[in-house]
Structure formats: C-alpha cells, structure tokens
Coordinates of C-alpha atoms in Angstrom, one line a residue:
Chain A
M1 CA 78.4 85.3 80.5
S2 CA 80.2 82.1 81.9
E3 CA 78.8 78.7 81.9
I4 CA 76.9 77.1 84.8
L5 CA 79.2 75.2 86.5
F6 CA 76.9 74.2 89.7
D7 CA 74.0 74.3 89.7
R8 CA 74.1 74.3 93.8
I9 CA 76.6 76.2 95.6
A10 CA 76.6 76.8 99.5
L11 CA 78.6 79.0 101.0
I12 CA 79.2 78.4 105.0
G13 CA 80.0 82.4 106.0
I14 CA 79.1 84.7 104.2
G15 CA 82.1 87.8 105.6
L16 CA 84.1 89.5 103.2
I17 CA 85.6 86.4 101.7
G18 CA 82.4 84.6 101.0
S19 CA 80.3 87.7 100.0
S20 CA 82.7 88.5 96.9
I21 CA 82.2 84.8 96.1
A22 CA 78.8 84.9 96.1
R23 CA 78.7 88.3 93.9
D24 CA 81.4 86.8 91.3
V25 CA 78.8 83.6 91.2
K26 CA 76.5 85.7 90.7
K27 CA 77.3 88.6 88.1
L28 CA 78.9 85.2 86.4
G29 CA 76.0 82.9 86.6
L30 CA 78.0 80.2 88.0
A31 CA 75.8 78.5 89.9
K32 CA 72.1 77.8 89.6
E33 CA 71.4 78.0 93.2
V34 CA 73.1 79.5 95.9
V35 CA 72.0 78.7 99.6
I36 CA 73.5 81.0 101.9
S37 CA 74.1 80.2 105.5
T38 CA 75.8 81.5 108.9
R39 CA 76.1 81.5 112.1
S40 CA 74.5 85.2 112.6
L41 CA 71.0 86.3 112.2
E42 CA 71.8 89.0 111.4
T43 CA 74.3 88.5 109.0
L44 CA 71.8 85.9 107.0
K45 CA 69.6 88.9 106.5
R46 CA 72.0 91.1 105.6
A47 CA 73.0 88.2 102.7
E48 CA 69.4 88.1 101.8
E49 CA 69.1 92.2 101.9
L50 CA 72.4 92.2 99.6
E51 CA 70.9 89.5 97.3
L52 CA 73.7 87.2 97.6
G53 CA 72.4 84.2 97.2
T54 CA 69.6 82.6 96.2
S55 CA 68.3 81.0 99.4
Y56 CA 69.2 81.2 103.1
V57 CA 69.2 79.4 106.1
A58 CA 71.0 79.6 109.7
S59 CA 71.5 76.1 109.6
A60 CA 74.8 74.8 108.2
A61 CA 73.5 71.5 107.9
E62 CA 70.8 72.6 105.9
A63 CA 72.1 74.6 103.3
V64 CA 74.8 71.8 102.3
K65 CA 72.0 69.2 101.4
D66 CA 72.1 68.5 97.9
A67 CA 75.0 71.0 97.0
D68 CA 77.7 70.1 94.3
L69 CA 79.9 72.5 95.6
V70 CA 80.6 73.6 99.5
I71 CA 82.7 76.7 100.1
V72 CA 83.4 77.2 103.8
S73 CA 84.7 80.3 105.0
V74 CA 84.5 80.9 108.2
P75 CA 87.7 82.1 110.7
V76 CA 89.7 79.1 110.4
G77 CA 89.3 78.1 114.5
A78 CA 85.5 78.3 113.4
S79 CA 86.7 75.2 110.7
E80 CA 85.5 72.0 113.0
A81 CA 82.3 72.9 113.8
V82 CA 81.4 73.8 110.5
A83 CA 82.7 69.9 109.3
Q84 CA 81.1 68.1 112.0
Q85 CA 77.7 70.1 111.1
I86 CA 77.8 69.7 107.7
A87 CA 79.6 65.7 107.6
P88 CA 76.3 63.6 107.6
H89 CA 74.2 66.2 105.7
L90 CA 76.9 66.1 102.1
K91 CA 75.7 65.5 99.3
P92 CA 77.6 62.2 98.2
G93 CA 79.8 63.2 95.1
A94 CA 80.3 67.1 96.4
I95 CA 83.4 68.8 96.4
V96 CA 84.1 70.0 99.6
T97 CA 86.4 73.6 100.0
D98 CA 87.3 76.2 102.3
V99 CA 89.1 79.3 102.1
G100 CA 91.5 79.6 105.5
S101 CA 95.0 81.2 105.7
T102 CA 96.0 78.0 107.7
K103 CA 96.5 74.4 105.9
A104 CA 97.6 71.8 108.2
S105 CA 94.9 72.7 111.3
V106 CA 92.1 73.3 108.7
I107 CA 93.1 69.4 107.6
A108 CA 93.3 68.3 111.2
Q109 CA 90.0 69.8 111.9
M110 CA 88.0 68.7 108.7
A111 CA 89.3 65.9 107.1
P112 CA 88.5 63.4 109.7
H113 CA 84.7 64.3 109.7
M114 CA 84.6 64.3 106.3
P115 CA 82.3 61.3 104.8
E116 CA 84.8 59.3 102.1
S117 CA 81.5 59.9 99.4
V118 CA 82.8 63.3 98.9
H119 CA 85.8 65.0 97.8
F120 CA 87.7 67.6 100.1
I121 CA 89.9 69.7 98.8
P122 CA 91.2 72.6 101.4
G123 CA 91.9 76.3 99.0
H124 CA 93.3 79.2 100.0
P125 CA 92.0 82.2 98.1
L126 CA 95.2 84.7 98.9
A127 CA 92.9 88.5 97.9
G128 CA 91.4 90.3 100.9
T129 CA 91.3 93.7 102.1
E130 CA 91.9 95.0 105.6
K131 CA 87.7 95.5 105.7
S132 CA 85.3 92.6 106.9
G133 CA 81.4 91.4 106.2
P134 CA 79.2 91.4 103.7
D135 CA 79.4 94.5 102.6
A136 CA 83.0 94.8 102.2
G137 CA 82.5 91.6 99.6
F138 CA 83.3 92.7 95.7
S139 CA 82.9 91.5 92.7
G140 CA 86.2 91.4 91.4
L141 CA 88.2 90.7 94.4
F142 CA 90.1 87.9 93.1
K143 CA 91.3 88.7 89.5
G144 CA 94.8 87.9 89.1
R145 CA 94.8 86.8 92.7
W146 CA 96.4 83.2 93.2
C147 CA 94.5 80.3 94.9
I148 CA 96.9 77.7 95.9
F149 CA 95.0 74.7 96.9
T150 CA 96.8 71.6 99.2
P151 CA 94.7 68.9 98.2
L152 CA 94.8 65.4 100.2
E153 CA 97.3 62.2 99.1
G154 CA 94.7 60.5 96.4
T155 CA 92.3 63.2 95.1
D156 CA 89.9 62.9 92.7
A157 CA 92.0 64.5 89.8
D158 CA 88.7 65.2 88.2
A159 CA 87.2 67.1 91.2
L160 CA 90.3 69.5 91.9
A161 CA 90.0 69.9 87.9
R162 CA 86.2 71.2 88.7
L163 CA 86.9 73.3 91.5
R164 CA 90.2 75.1 89.9
G165 CA 87.9 75.9 86.8
F166 CA 86.0 77.5 89.2
W167 CA 88.5 79.4 90.7
E168 CA 89.8 79.8 87.3
A169 CA 86.4 81.3 86.0
L170 CA 86.1 84.3 89.1
G171 CA 89.8 85.3 87.4
S172 CA 92.3 83.2 90.1
M173 CA 95.9 81.9 89.0
C174 CA 96.0 78.6 90.6
D175 CA 98.7 76.7 92.2
E176 CA 99.0 73.7 94.0
M177 CA 101.4 73.0 97.5
D178 CA 101.7 70.8 100.3
P179 CA 99.7 72.4 103.5
Q180 CA 103.3 72.2 105.7
H181 CA 104.5 74.3 102.9
H182 CA 101.6 76.3 102.1
D183 CA 101.6 77.6 105.9
K184 CA 105.9 77.8 106.0
V185 CA 105.5 80.5 103.0
L186 CA 101.8 81.9 104.5
A187 CA 104.2 83.0 107.7
I188 CA 106.5 85.0 106.1
V189 CA 104.2 86.4 103.1
S190 CA 100.9 87.3 104.9
H191 CA 100.9 86.3 108.9
L192 CA 104.5 87.7 110.2
P193 CA 103.1 91.1 107.9
H194 CA 100.1 91.3 110.1
I195 CA 101.3 90.5 113.4
I196 CA 104.2 92.9 113.1
A197 CA 102.3 95.4 112.3
Y198 CA 99.3 95.1 114.6
N199 CA 102.8 95.2 117.0
I200 CA 104.0 98.3 116.3
V201 CA 100.3 100.4 116.2
G202 CA 100.0 98.6 119.7
T203 CA 103.2 100.3 120.5
A204 CA 102.3 103.7 119.3
D205 CA 99.4 103.4 121.3
D206 CA 100.8 102.4 124.3
L207 CA 103.5 105.7 124.0
E208 CA 103.6 108.0 126.7
T209 CA 105.8 111.0 125.5
V210 CA 104.3 110.9 122.1
T211 CA 100.6 112.2 121.9
E212 CA 97.9 110.0 119.4
S213 CA 97.1 112.9 118.0
E214 CA 100.3 113.3 117.2
V215 CA 100.9 109.9 116.1
I216 CA 97.7 110.3 113.7
K217 CA 98.6 113.6 112.0
Y218 CA 101.9 112.8 111.1
S219 CA 101.6 109.1 110.2
A220 CA 102.0 109.6 105.8
S221 CA 105.7 109.5 107.4
G222 CA 105.5 105.8 107.6
F223 CA 102.9 104.6 110.0
R224 CA 100.0 104.7 108.6
D225 CA 101.1 101.5 105.5
F226 CA 101.0 99.8 108.5
T227 CA 97.9 100.4 110.3
R228 CA 95.6 99.1 106.7
L229 CA 97.5 95.2 107.6
A230 CA 96.8 96.1 111.5
A231 CA 92.8 97.3 110.5
S232 CA 91.8 93.7 109.8
D233 CA 89.5 91.4 110.9
P234 CA 89.9 90.2 114.4
T235 CA 88.6 87.4 115.2
M236 CA 90.2 86.3 111.3
W237 CA 93.9 87.1 112.8
R238 CA 93.4 85.6 115.9
D239 CA 92.4 82.0 114.6
V240 CA 95.4 82.1 111.9
C241 CA 98.0 82.9 115.3
L242 CA 96.3 80.4 117.1
H243 CA 96.3 77.7 113.8
N244 CA 99.9 78.2 112.6
K245 CA 101.5 79.0 115.6
D246 CA 104.8 76.4 114.7
A247 CA 105.2 78.2 111.7
I248 CA 104.5 81.8 113.0
L249 CA 107.0 81.6 116.1
E250 CA 110.1 80.0 113.9
M251 CA 109.0 83.3 111.8
L252 CA 108.9 85.6 114.4
A253 CA 112.2 84.3 115.4
R254 CA 114.1 85.0 112.9
F255 CA 112.7 88.5 112.6
S256 CA 113.4 89.3 116.3
E257 CA 117.0 88.0 115.5
D258 CA 117.4 89.8 112.7
L259 CA 116.2 92.4 114.6
A260 CA 119.1 92.7 117.5
Y261 CA 121.2 92.4 115.4
L262 CA 119.9 95.6 113.4
Q263 CA 119.4 97.0 116.5
R264 CA 123.2 96.4 117.8
A265 CA 124.3 98.2 114.4
I266 CA 122.6 101.5 114.8
R267 CA 124.0 101.5 118.9
W268 CA 127.0 101.3 117.5
G269 CA 126.9 103.5 114.8
E270 CA 128.0 100.5 112.4
G271 CA 126.5 102.6 108.8
D272 CA 127.8 100.2 106.9
K273 CA 125.7 97.2 107.7
L274 CA 122.3 99.3 108.0
F275 CA 123.4 100.5 104.0
E276 CA 124.0 97.0 103.0
L277 CA 120.4 95.8 104.8
F278 CA 119.0 98.4 103.1
S279 CA 120.1 98.6 99.6
R280 CA 119.1 95.3 99.3
T281 CA 115.7 95.6 100.1
R282 CA 115.1 97.9 97.2
T283 CA 115.4 94.7 94.7
I284 CA 113.1 93.0 96.1
R285 CA 110.4 95.5 95.5
R286 CA 111.1 95.8 92.0
S287 CA 110.9 92.1 91.4
I288 CA 107.4 92.5 93.2
V289 CA 106.2 95.1 90.8
Q290 CA 107.8 93.0 88.0
A291 CA 105.9 90.6 89.0
G292 CA 102.3 92.5 88.7
Q293 CA 101.8 91.7 92.4
D294 CA 101.8 95.5 93.0
V295 CA 101.6 98.5 91.7
D296 CA 104.4 100.9 90.2
V297 CA 103.0 104.6 91.4
P298 CA 105.2 106.1 94.4
D299 CA 103.2 105.7 97.5
F300 CA 100.8 103.2 96.5
G301 CA 99.0 106.3 94.0
R302 CA 97.8 107.3 96.9
H303 CA 98.5 110.9 95.0
A304 CA 96.7 109.2 92.2
L305 CA 93.7 109.7 93.9
D306 CA 94.5 112.6 95.8
K307 CA 93.6 114.6 92.3
Chain B
M1 CA 100.4 132.7 89.7
S2 CA 101.5 133.2 93.5
E3 CA 104.1 136.3 94.2
I4 CA 108.0 136.1 93.9
L5 CA 108.7 135.4 98.2
F6 CA 112.7 135.8 97.3
D7 CA 114.8 136.8 95.0
R8 CA 117.8 134.4 94.7
I9 CA 116.8 130.5 96.4
A10 CA 119.9 128.3 96.7
L11 CA 119.2 124.7 97.1
I12 CA 121.4 122.5 98.3
G13 CA 120.4 119.2 97.3
I14 CA 118.2 117.9 94.4
G15 CA 117.0 114.8 94.6
L16 CA 113.0 114.0 95.7
I17 CA 112.5 116.3 97.9
G18 CA 115.1 119.1 96.3
S19 CA 114.0 118.5 93.0
S20 CA 109.9 118.6 93.9
I21 CA 111.4 122.5 95.7
A22 CA 111.9 123.3 92.7
R23 CA 109.9 122.1 90.5
D24 CA 107.2 123.6 93.0
V25 CA 109.0 127.0 93.2
K26 CA 109.0 127.3 89.2
K27 CA 105.7 126.3 88.7
L28 CA 104.4 129.2 91.1
G29 CA 107.3 131.1 89.6
L30 CA 108.0 131.7 94.2
A31 CA 112.0 133.3 92.9
K32 CA 113.4 135.0 90.6
E33 CA 116.1 132.7 90.4
V34 CA 116.6 129.5 91.7
V35 CA 120.5 128.0 92.2
I36 CA 120.8 123.8 92.5
S37 CA 123.9 122.5 93.8
T38 CA 124.9 119.2 94.7
R39 CA 127.8 116.5 95.1
S40 CA 127.5 114.8 92.2
L41 CA 128.3 116.0 88.7
E42 CA 126.1 113.4 87.3
T43 CA 123.3 114.5 88.8
L44 CA 124.0 118.2 88.7
K45 CA 123.6 117.7 84.7
R46 CA 120.9 115.8 85.3
A47 CA 118.9 118.3 86.9
E48 CA 120.2 120.6 84.0
E49 CA 118.7 118.7 81.9
L50 CA 115.5 118.2 83.7
E51 CA 115.5 122.7 83.9
L52 CA 115.1 122.4 87.5
G53 CA 116.9 126.0 88.0
T54 CA 118.0 129.0 86.3
S55 CA 121.7 128.2 87.5
Y56 CA 123.9 124.9 88.2
V57 CA 127.4 125.1 90.2
A58 CA 129.3 122.0 91.7
S59 CA 130.6 124.4 94.5
A60 CA 127.6 124.8 98.0
A61 CA 129.7 127.8 98.6
E62 CA 129.6 129.8 95.1
A63 CA 125.9 128.4 95.5
V64 CA 124.7 130.2 98.4
K65 CA 126.1 133.7 97.2
D66 CA 123.5 136.2 97.4
A67 CA 120.5 134.1 97.9
D68 CA 118.1 135.0 100.7
L69 CA 116.8 131.5 101.1
V70 CA 119.2 128.3 101.4
I71 CA 117.9 125.3 101.0
V72 CA 119.8 121.9 102.1
S73 CA 118.1 118.7 101.6
V74 CA 121.0 116.4 102.0
P75 CA 121.4 112.9 103.9
V76 CA 121.4 114.4 107.2
G77 CA 125.1 112.9 108.2
A78 CA 126.3 115.2 105.3
S79 CA 124.6 118.4 107.2
E80 CA 127.9 119.5 109.0
A81 CA 129.8 119.5 105.8
V82 CA 127.6 121.3 104.0
A83 CA 127.3 123.6 107.2
Q84 CA 131.0 124.1 106.9
Q85 CA 131.7 125.2 102.9
I86 CA 128.7 127.5 103.1
A87 CA 129.3 129.4 106.5
P88 CA 131.4 132.0 104.9
H89 CA 129.6 132.9 101.5
L90 CA 126.1 133.2 103.6
K91 CA 124.7 136.9 102.8
P92 CA 123.4 138.7 106.0
G93 CA 119.7 138.2 106.6
A94 CA 119.1 135.1 104.8
I95 CA 117.5 132.1 105.9
V96 CA 119.1 128.8 106.0
T97 CA 116.9 125.8 106.7
D98 CA 117.2 122.1 106.1
V99 CA 114.6 118.5 105.0
G100 CA 116.2 116.9 107.1
S101 CA 114.1 113.8 109.3
T102 CA 116.2 114.5 112.5
K103 CA 116.2 117.9 113.6
A104 CA 117.9 117.8 117.0
S105 CA 121.2 116.4 114.9
V106 CA 120.9 118.4 111.8
I107 CA 121.0 121.8 114.8
A108 CA 124.1 120.0 116.7
Q109 CA 125.9 119.8 113.2
M110 CA 125.1 122.7 111.7
A111 CA 124.2 125.8 114.3
P112 CA 128.1 126.1 115.5
H113 CA 128.8 127.4 111.7
M114 CA 126.0 129.7 111.0
P115 CA 127.1 133.1 111.5
E116 CA 124.9 135.3 113.9
S117 CA 124.1 138.0 110.7
V118 CA 122.0 134.4 109.1
H119 CA 118.6 133.5 109.9
F120 CA 118.9 129.5 110.4
I121 CA 115.7 127.3 110.9
P122 CA 115.3 124.3 110.7
G123 CA 112.6 122.1 109.2
H124 CA 111.2 119.4 108.3
P125 CA 109.1 118.5 105.1
L126 CA 106.9 115.3 106.2
A127 CA 106.6 114.2 102.6
G128 CA 108.5 111.8 99.7
T129 CA 107.3 108.5 98.8
E130 CA 110.1 105.7 98.6
K131 CA 111.8 106.9 95.2
S132 CA 114.8 108.9 95.2
G133 CA 117.2 111.5 93.3
P134 CA 115.9 113.9 90.8
D135 CA 114.2 112.7 88.3
A136 CA 111.7 111.0 91.5
G137 CA 110.3 114.8 92.6
F138 CA 107.4 116.0 91.3
S139 CA 105.2 119.4 92.0
G140 CA 102.9 119.0 94.7
L141 CA 104.5 116.4 96.8
F142 CA 104.2 118.5 99.2
K143 CA 100.8 119.2 98.7
G144 CA 98.3 119.4 102.1
R145 CA 101.6 117.5 104.4
W146 CA 102.9 118.9 106.9
C147 CA 106.1 120.7 107.9
I148 CA 107.7 121.1 110.7
F149 CA 109.7 123.5 112.1
T150 CA 112.1 123.6 115.2
P151 CA 113.5 127.3 115.7
L152 CA 115.9 127.6 117.9
E153 CA 115.7 129.7 121.2
G154 CA 116.0 133.6 119.4
T155 CA 114.5 132.7 116.3
D156 CA 113.5 136.3 114.0
A157 CA 109.5 136.2 114.1
D158 CA 109.7 137.8 110.9
A159 CA 112.4 135.1 109.2
L160 CA 110.2 132.4 110.8
A161 CA 106.8 134.2 109.0
R162 CA 108.9 134.2 105.5
L163 CA 109.8 130.6 105.8
R164 CA 106.7 129.2 107.0
G165 CA 105.0 131.0 104.2
F166 CA 107.1 129.4 101.4
W167 CA 106.2 126.0 102.8
E168 CA 102.3 127.2 102.9
A169 CA 102.4 128.4 99.5
L170 CA 104.3 124.6 98.4
G171 CA 100.2 123.6 100.2
S172 CA 101.9 122.4 103.5
M173 CA 100.1 122.6 106.7
C174 CA 103.0 124.4 109.3
D175 CA 104.1 123.0 112.7
E176 CA 106.3 123.6 115.2
M177 CA 107.8 121.7 117.8
D178 CA 111.2 120.9 120.3
P179 CA 113.5 119.6 118.4
Q180 CA 114.0 116.7 120.9
H181 CA 109.9 116.4 121.0
H182 CA 110.2 116.1 117.3
D183 CA 112.7 113.5 117.2
K184 CA 110.9 111.0 119.5
V185 CA 107.3 111.9 117.6
L186 CA 109.1 110.2 114.1
A187 CA 110.7 107.9 115.6
I188 CA 108.0 106.1 116.0
V189 CA 105.6 107.7 112.9
S190 CA 108.7 107.1 110.2
H191 CA 111.7 105.7 111.6
L192 CA 110.6 102.9 113.6
P193 CA 108.6 101.6 110.6
H194 CA 110.9 101.5 108.1
I195 CA 113.2 99.6 110.0
I196 CA 110.4 97.6 110.3
A197 CA 110.3 97.2 106.9
Y198 CA 113.9 97.0 105.6
N199 CA 113.8 94.3 108.7
I200 CA 111.2 92.0 107.1
V201 CA 112.1 92.7 103.9
G202 CA 115.7 91.1 105.0
T203 CA 114.4 88.6 107.1
A204 CA 112.0 87.3 104.3
D205 CA 115.0 87.5 101.8
D206 CA 117.2 85.1 104.3
L207 CA 115.1 82.1 104.1
E208 CA 115.9 78.8 103.3
T209 CA 111.9 77.3 103.8
V210 CA 110.3 79.5 101.2
T211 CA 112.1 80.7 98.4
E212 CA 112.4 84.6 97.3
S213 CA 110.3 83.5 94.3
E214 CA 107.1 82.8 96.5
V215 CA 107.6 85.7 98.3
I216 CA 107.6 87.8 95.7
K217 CA 104.5 85.5 93.9
Y218 CA 102.8 85.4 97.2
S219 CA 103.2 89.4 98.4
A220 CA 99.9 90.8 98.3
S221 CA 98.9 88.9 100.8
G222 CA 100.2 91.2 103.5
F223 CA 104.3 91.4 103.0
R224 CA 104.2 94.0 99.3
D225 CA 102.9 97.1 102.3
F226 CA 106.3 96.6 104.0
T227 CA 108.5 96.4 100.4
R228 CA 107.8 100.2 99.7
L229 CA 108.9 101.3 102.3
A230 CA 111.9 99.0 102.3
A231 CA 112.7 100.8 98.9
S232 CA 113.3 103.8 100.2
D233 CA 116.7 105.4 99.8
P234 CA 119.5 103.4 101.6
T235 CA 121.8 106.5 102.2
M236 CA 119.0 108.7 103.9
W237 CA 118.0 105.9 106.2
R238 CA 121.3 105.3 107.7
D239 CA 121.7 108.4 108.3
V240 CA 119.1 108.6 110.0
C241 CA 119.6 105.4 112.2
L242 CA 122.9 107.1 112.9
H243 CA 121.7 110.5 114.2
N244 CA 118.3 109.7 115.8
K245 CA 120.0 106.8 117.9
D246 CA 118.7 107.6 121.4
A247 CA 114.5 108.0 120.3
I248 CA 114.7 105.2 117.8
L249 CA 116.8 103.0 120.5
E250 CA 113.8 103.6 122.7
M251 CA 111.1 102.8 120.3
L252 CA 113.1 99.6 119.2
A253 CA 113.0 98.5 123.1
R254 CA 109.0 99.2 123.5
F255 CA 108.8 97.7 120.0
S256 CA 110.3 94.2 120.5
E257 CA 108.9 94.1 124.2
D258 CA 105.3 94.0 122.6
L259 CA 106.6 92.0 120.1
A260 CA 107.6 89.1 122.9
Y261 CA 104.3 89.4 124.6
L262 CA 102.3 89.3 121.6
Q263 CA 104.7 86.0 121.0
R264 CA 104.2 84.9 124.3
A265 CA 100.6 85.0 123.9
I266 CA 100.6 82.9 120.3
R267 CA 102.6 80.2 122.0
W268 CA 99.9 79.7 125.0
G269 CA 97.4 79.9 123.0
E270 CA 96.3 82.9 124.6
G271 CA 93.8 84.2 122.1
D272 CA 91.8 86.7 125.0
K273 CA 94.6 89.1 124.6
L274 CA 95.5 88.3 120.7
F275 CA 91.9 89.5 119.9
E276 CA 92.0 92.5 122.2
L277 CA 95.1 93.9 120.6
F278 CA 93.8 93.5 117.4
S279 CA 90.8 95.0 118.0
R280 CA 92.0 98.2 119.3
T281 CA 94.8 99.2 116.5
R282 CA 91.4 99.0 114.2
T283 CA 90.3 102.5 115.9
I284 CA 93.7 104.4 115.2
R285 CA 93.3 103.2 111.2
R286 CA 90.0 104.7 111.2
S287 CA 91.4 108.3 113.0
I288 CA 93.8 108.5 110.0
V289 CA 91.7 108.4 107.8
Q290 CA 89.1 110.7 109.4
A291 CA 92.3 113.5 109.6
G292 CA 92.8 113.2 105.9
Q293 CA 96.2 111.2 106.4
D294 CA 95.6 108.3 104.1
V295 CA 93.0 106.9 101.4
D296 CA 89.7 105.8 103.0
V297 CA 89.1 103.0 99.9
P298 CA 90.9 99.1 100.6
D299 CA 93.8 97.9 99.7
F300 CA 95.0 102.0 99.5
G301 CA 92.9 101.7 96.0
R302 CA 95.3 99.8 94.6
H303 CA 91.6 98.0 92.7
A304 CA 91.0 101.2 92.1
L305 CA 94.1 101.5 90.1
D306 CA 94.2 98.3 87.9
K307 CA 90.9 98.7 85.9

C-alpha cells in the first residue's frame, strides 16, 4: 500500500485512461475520495457498477469541488467545454491536469479559463490499448510507460513534483517537454502510425478484386498488425487529427514523399534502393527492443499465446 | 509420430521457412532422408550444427538427386537460377514446390525449366516472423496457418493431394488459387503492409526535428507496431517488390489516393469524414479476431508477457 497523495481526486471522463487511473488509485490507496464524472449517464452508471470511485456525479462542475487533483481524460476536442464547466468551481491550490494526446491545442483550449489560484499542468501518459470505455481499463496500464508533462511558464515546482509523484506511483517514467515539440514527437510516433493504419485498412476494405473475407482469412501475413491500431477509439482519433493538424500534415507530407520515392524504385526495378531502405529499418527495431519498449519475441509473442 | 510421407526430401534454402519445415519433418518423422542445400557454406554448416537434416550439400543439383519432394525456399528472385540448376537432376515423378510470396513470377521463372516427368506445384505457406536464417525457424511455425497452392493447368491430382497432405501434416490449412489472384491478394494483405511499414520507419529515421532516441523511447504509442514488419528480411522483400510489381503498384496507387483524401479531410477539418473511416475499420479488426487470425488480447498480449 502506498501513501495517500491527495485527499480528493476528481476524474473527468472515465474511459480507458480515466478508468485505469481510477483502478490504480483504488488499488494503491492513493486518495481518500475519488469523484467520477462523465457526460454519458450510461457510462457513469457503469463506472459505479465497477466501483471505480467513491462518488459519481454527472456534473463536472460539481465533481471538482474540493478536489486537490483534477484529471481531465476526455477526447481532446472536448477540453475547452470541460475547462469552462469546471473553472469557476476549482479549489484554490488544486492541480488540474489532462491526459490528451495533443498538447498545444489542449493548452490553447484550457489555459485561458483556468483561474490563477490553481496549478494547470498539461500531461500525457503514453499508454493505452486499442480498446475503449470504462470496462477496457485495467490497473497497471501505466506501469513502465512514459508520462510527458508540458508545463507552462512559471509552473509551481512543488505542484509539478506532486503530480510527477502521482504518476510515478502508477509506475510511469516521467519526462518534460515543450508542448510544440511534444506535438511533433507524437505526430511521428503515434499519430502518423494510427492514420496510416486506418488508411490501409480502409483501402483493403474498398477493393473489388480481393474480397473482404480473403483479407480477413489471410491477414496474418502482415495486414493484421495494422488492424490493432485501426481498431482504436474513433472519437479520440478524429479529435487528435483535428487538434494536431500542422504537425500531422507535415509528417504526412514527408511520408508520402518517401513513399513516392519507394514506389518509383519498385516501378523501375531499382533493387539496390529497396535493399538499402529495408536494411536500415531493421536497426531501429533492434533499438526499440533494447530500450525495453517492445517484447523481443517473434510475432509479438502471439505464438506464445497460442499454446 | 506421423507416417513417412516421402522417402527423400530435398530442401533448397534453409532460412526461416526452410529450417522450420526441416524441424517439423524431423519431429514428425515425415521422411527417411532430408537433404539440405544452400548457397552459403556458412549457413549450410549452421544447418548441420543444428542437425536439421540427414545430409548437407552445397550443390542444389546434387541435393535433388533421388528426392521425391523438392522444396525450394529461396528469395523469389533466385527461383530461376535454382530451377536451372536442379532441372536436369530431378527424379522422374518427383514433386517440386516452392514457398515464394509471389506466384506468377515464380511460375514464369521455374516452369519453363521443369522437365515433363516431374510435378511442379507452386505453393506459398502464409507463415513467418520478422526473424530470418536457420536459427530463426521453429517447429510449429505452420500450425493453423494457410498454405496456398497455385497449380498449373493439368496438374496431377494425386501429386497435389500428396503435397497437400504434407502441409496438412505440418498443421497448415490448404487453399488453391489462380496465381494472378494470389498475387493480388498477397499484395494487399502482406506486401503493401510491409512496404508501408518500411516506409514509415524510414520517414521517422530521417526527421531532423525529432531525434531517433525520442522515436525509440516513445515508440510504444503506435510506431513500434510497424517496426516488427520493417525488421523482416531485406533480400526477401526486395525480391517481392521486384517480382509482384504490377499488383503492388496498383495497391500503392489506391493507398496513396485514399491517404490524399484523408489528408485533405485533416487539412479542412472535416471531422465527419475522419470519424466515418475510423469507425468502419474497427469492424475488420473484430472479424480478424473472430476468424482466429489474431489474438483477442489488448496490445497483442504484450502486457501478458511483461508479467
């Protein structure tokens, strides 16, 4: 059992991320009270059935009253609405944070509404699965994963340290970054991969010469690896695309340029160019495994699971 | 222990696929003799150290003498050279097959050289991992995976049945297809995914604003899923690109067209279009899991492996 870090935590949004935080807080006893709020009454009811918190309210405004830590876990496009709702009711000295995948946009949406008396510290835990909703969350989701903070100028060092301590209690490794840089990094390591995955699955779905049942039947030869990302929450990803537009468009432009080069090499039978690219990408995989960011078992260890 | 299906099997090429076949044949006792041949003396020596066969010869011509089943497991670009080498030495009545990822090209390369007295039946087991070489193979690789045959006109039904029986003994499910259709199906379920994966990993590697160490550090947020495919054997994939050019270029054109549409939707903030695409791709993932072609655990079960 860890120590109590906050008397009262308010969780605004209780999907995959929010509910995983709730489970960890409960399991580790990090707070005396956990107030859960979400817009959908059905989801709120489900959170109560799952006993994720200590109280459940539909109104975000009511949820944040007397909370020492407020964690906003909603699709990034809903950040401003939430900020407007909670701002007048925040307790002086409270820490307000979020978990959004884009940071410049979240700051632009939330910061103007935050009263001076609270500590608004944007955050982004790089964790998740392709599942969504309160049932998809689990304790341990953040273990060994990075959590990136993009603190605003003049952020109180003690407040930041307390928030960092909270995420470390959940098992995260913490990092700090400029919001613009965060958005560029995430555009390449997360946003572009998801967009490409959604796109290729869409392309396959639209073919006339190859049936959908063939695509499904033979998917293990590569295609299925993309379908995991393409099964992620559509609302979340729509919002990410709309709220990290510039960085995503830049990465897409580079990707398309590189693909045109590769396509030309295929058309003109330039085997050397293909071999050169296909060789250097192997090194990156090795580094990712060495950095402990993926498992070193062939096929993601799916065979291990078969048995 | 299964019954002996062939007196003498010759394996030309002993990489991931060849050595997995060898391990299964040995484990299941499917042949009295297994002759292994590969161009690299170093690899041949390694195959012997691993005791993958009963004899080891550098010359493919020598290896196929008296063999009842010849399995060619080399990069598809080497098919013609192998066919030329083995053709004069094949035993009348022998079955000659391959495991190549493209079929029209392999047929064009091999069929003209095959004597009328042998049964040439092109095949393609849809199995593999991102690893390569004789050490990467393992018994059970083909279990529950599809093996597609693209028999030529006038193929002997008994020979096809014997070959099918061999792959079924290895645990494969068998299918038959027209070579051109095979190449289109594989272009979308396997070749395009690999090319896209190689491309995105290359794009990430070339960025100036995001460091390689950042890409590696934060790769778990999506990027790492692509690195598995991009770690596949470069020689094999160069050859696939060069030998299934038309189908691959068609799929690439469609993919790029769809990506341009998606990119435009992002640029113009068309959330509805994004949401529509991001929603329908979820269904395909569900079908793949239902068809038993992937494991139904979040994150490919990597968390299960962490513990």
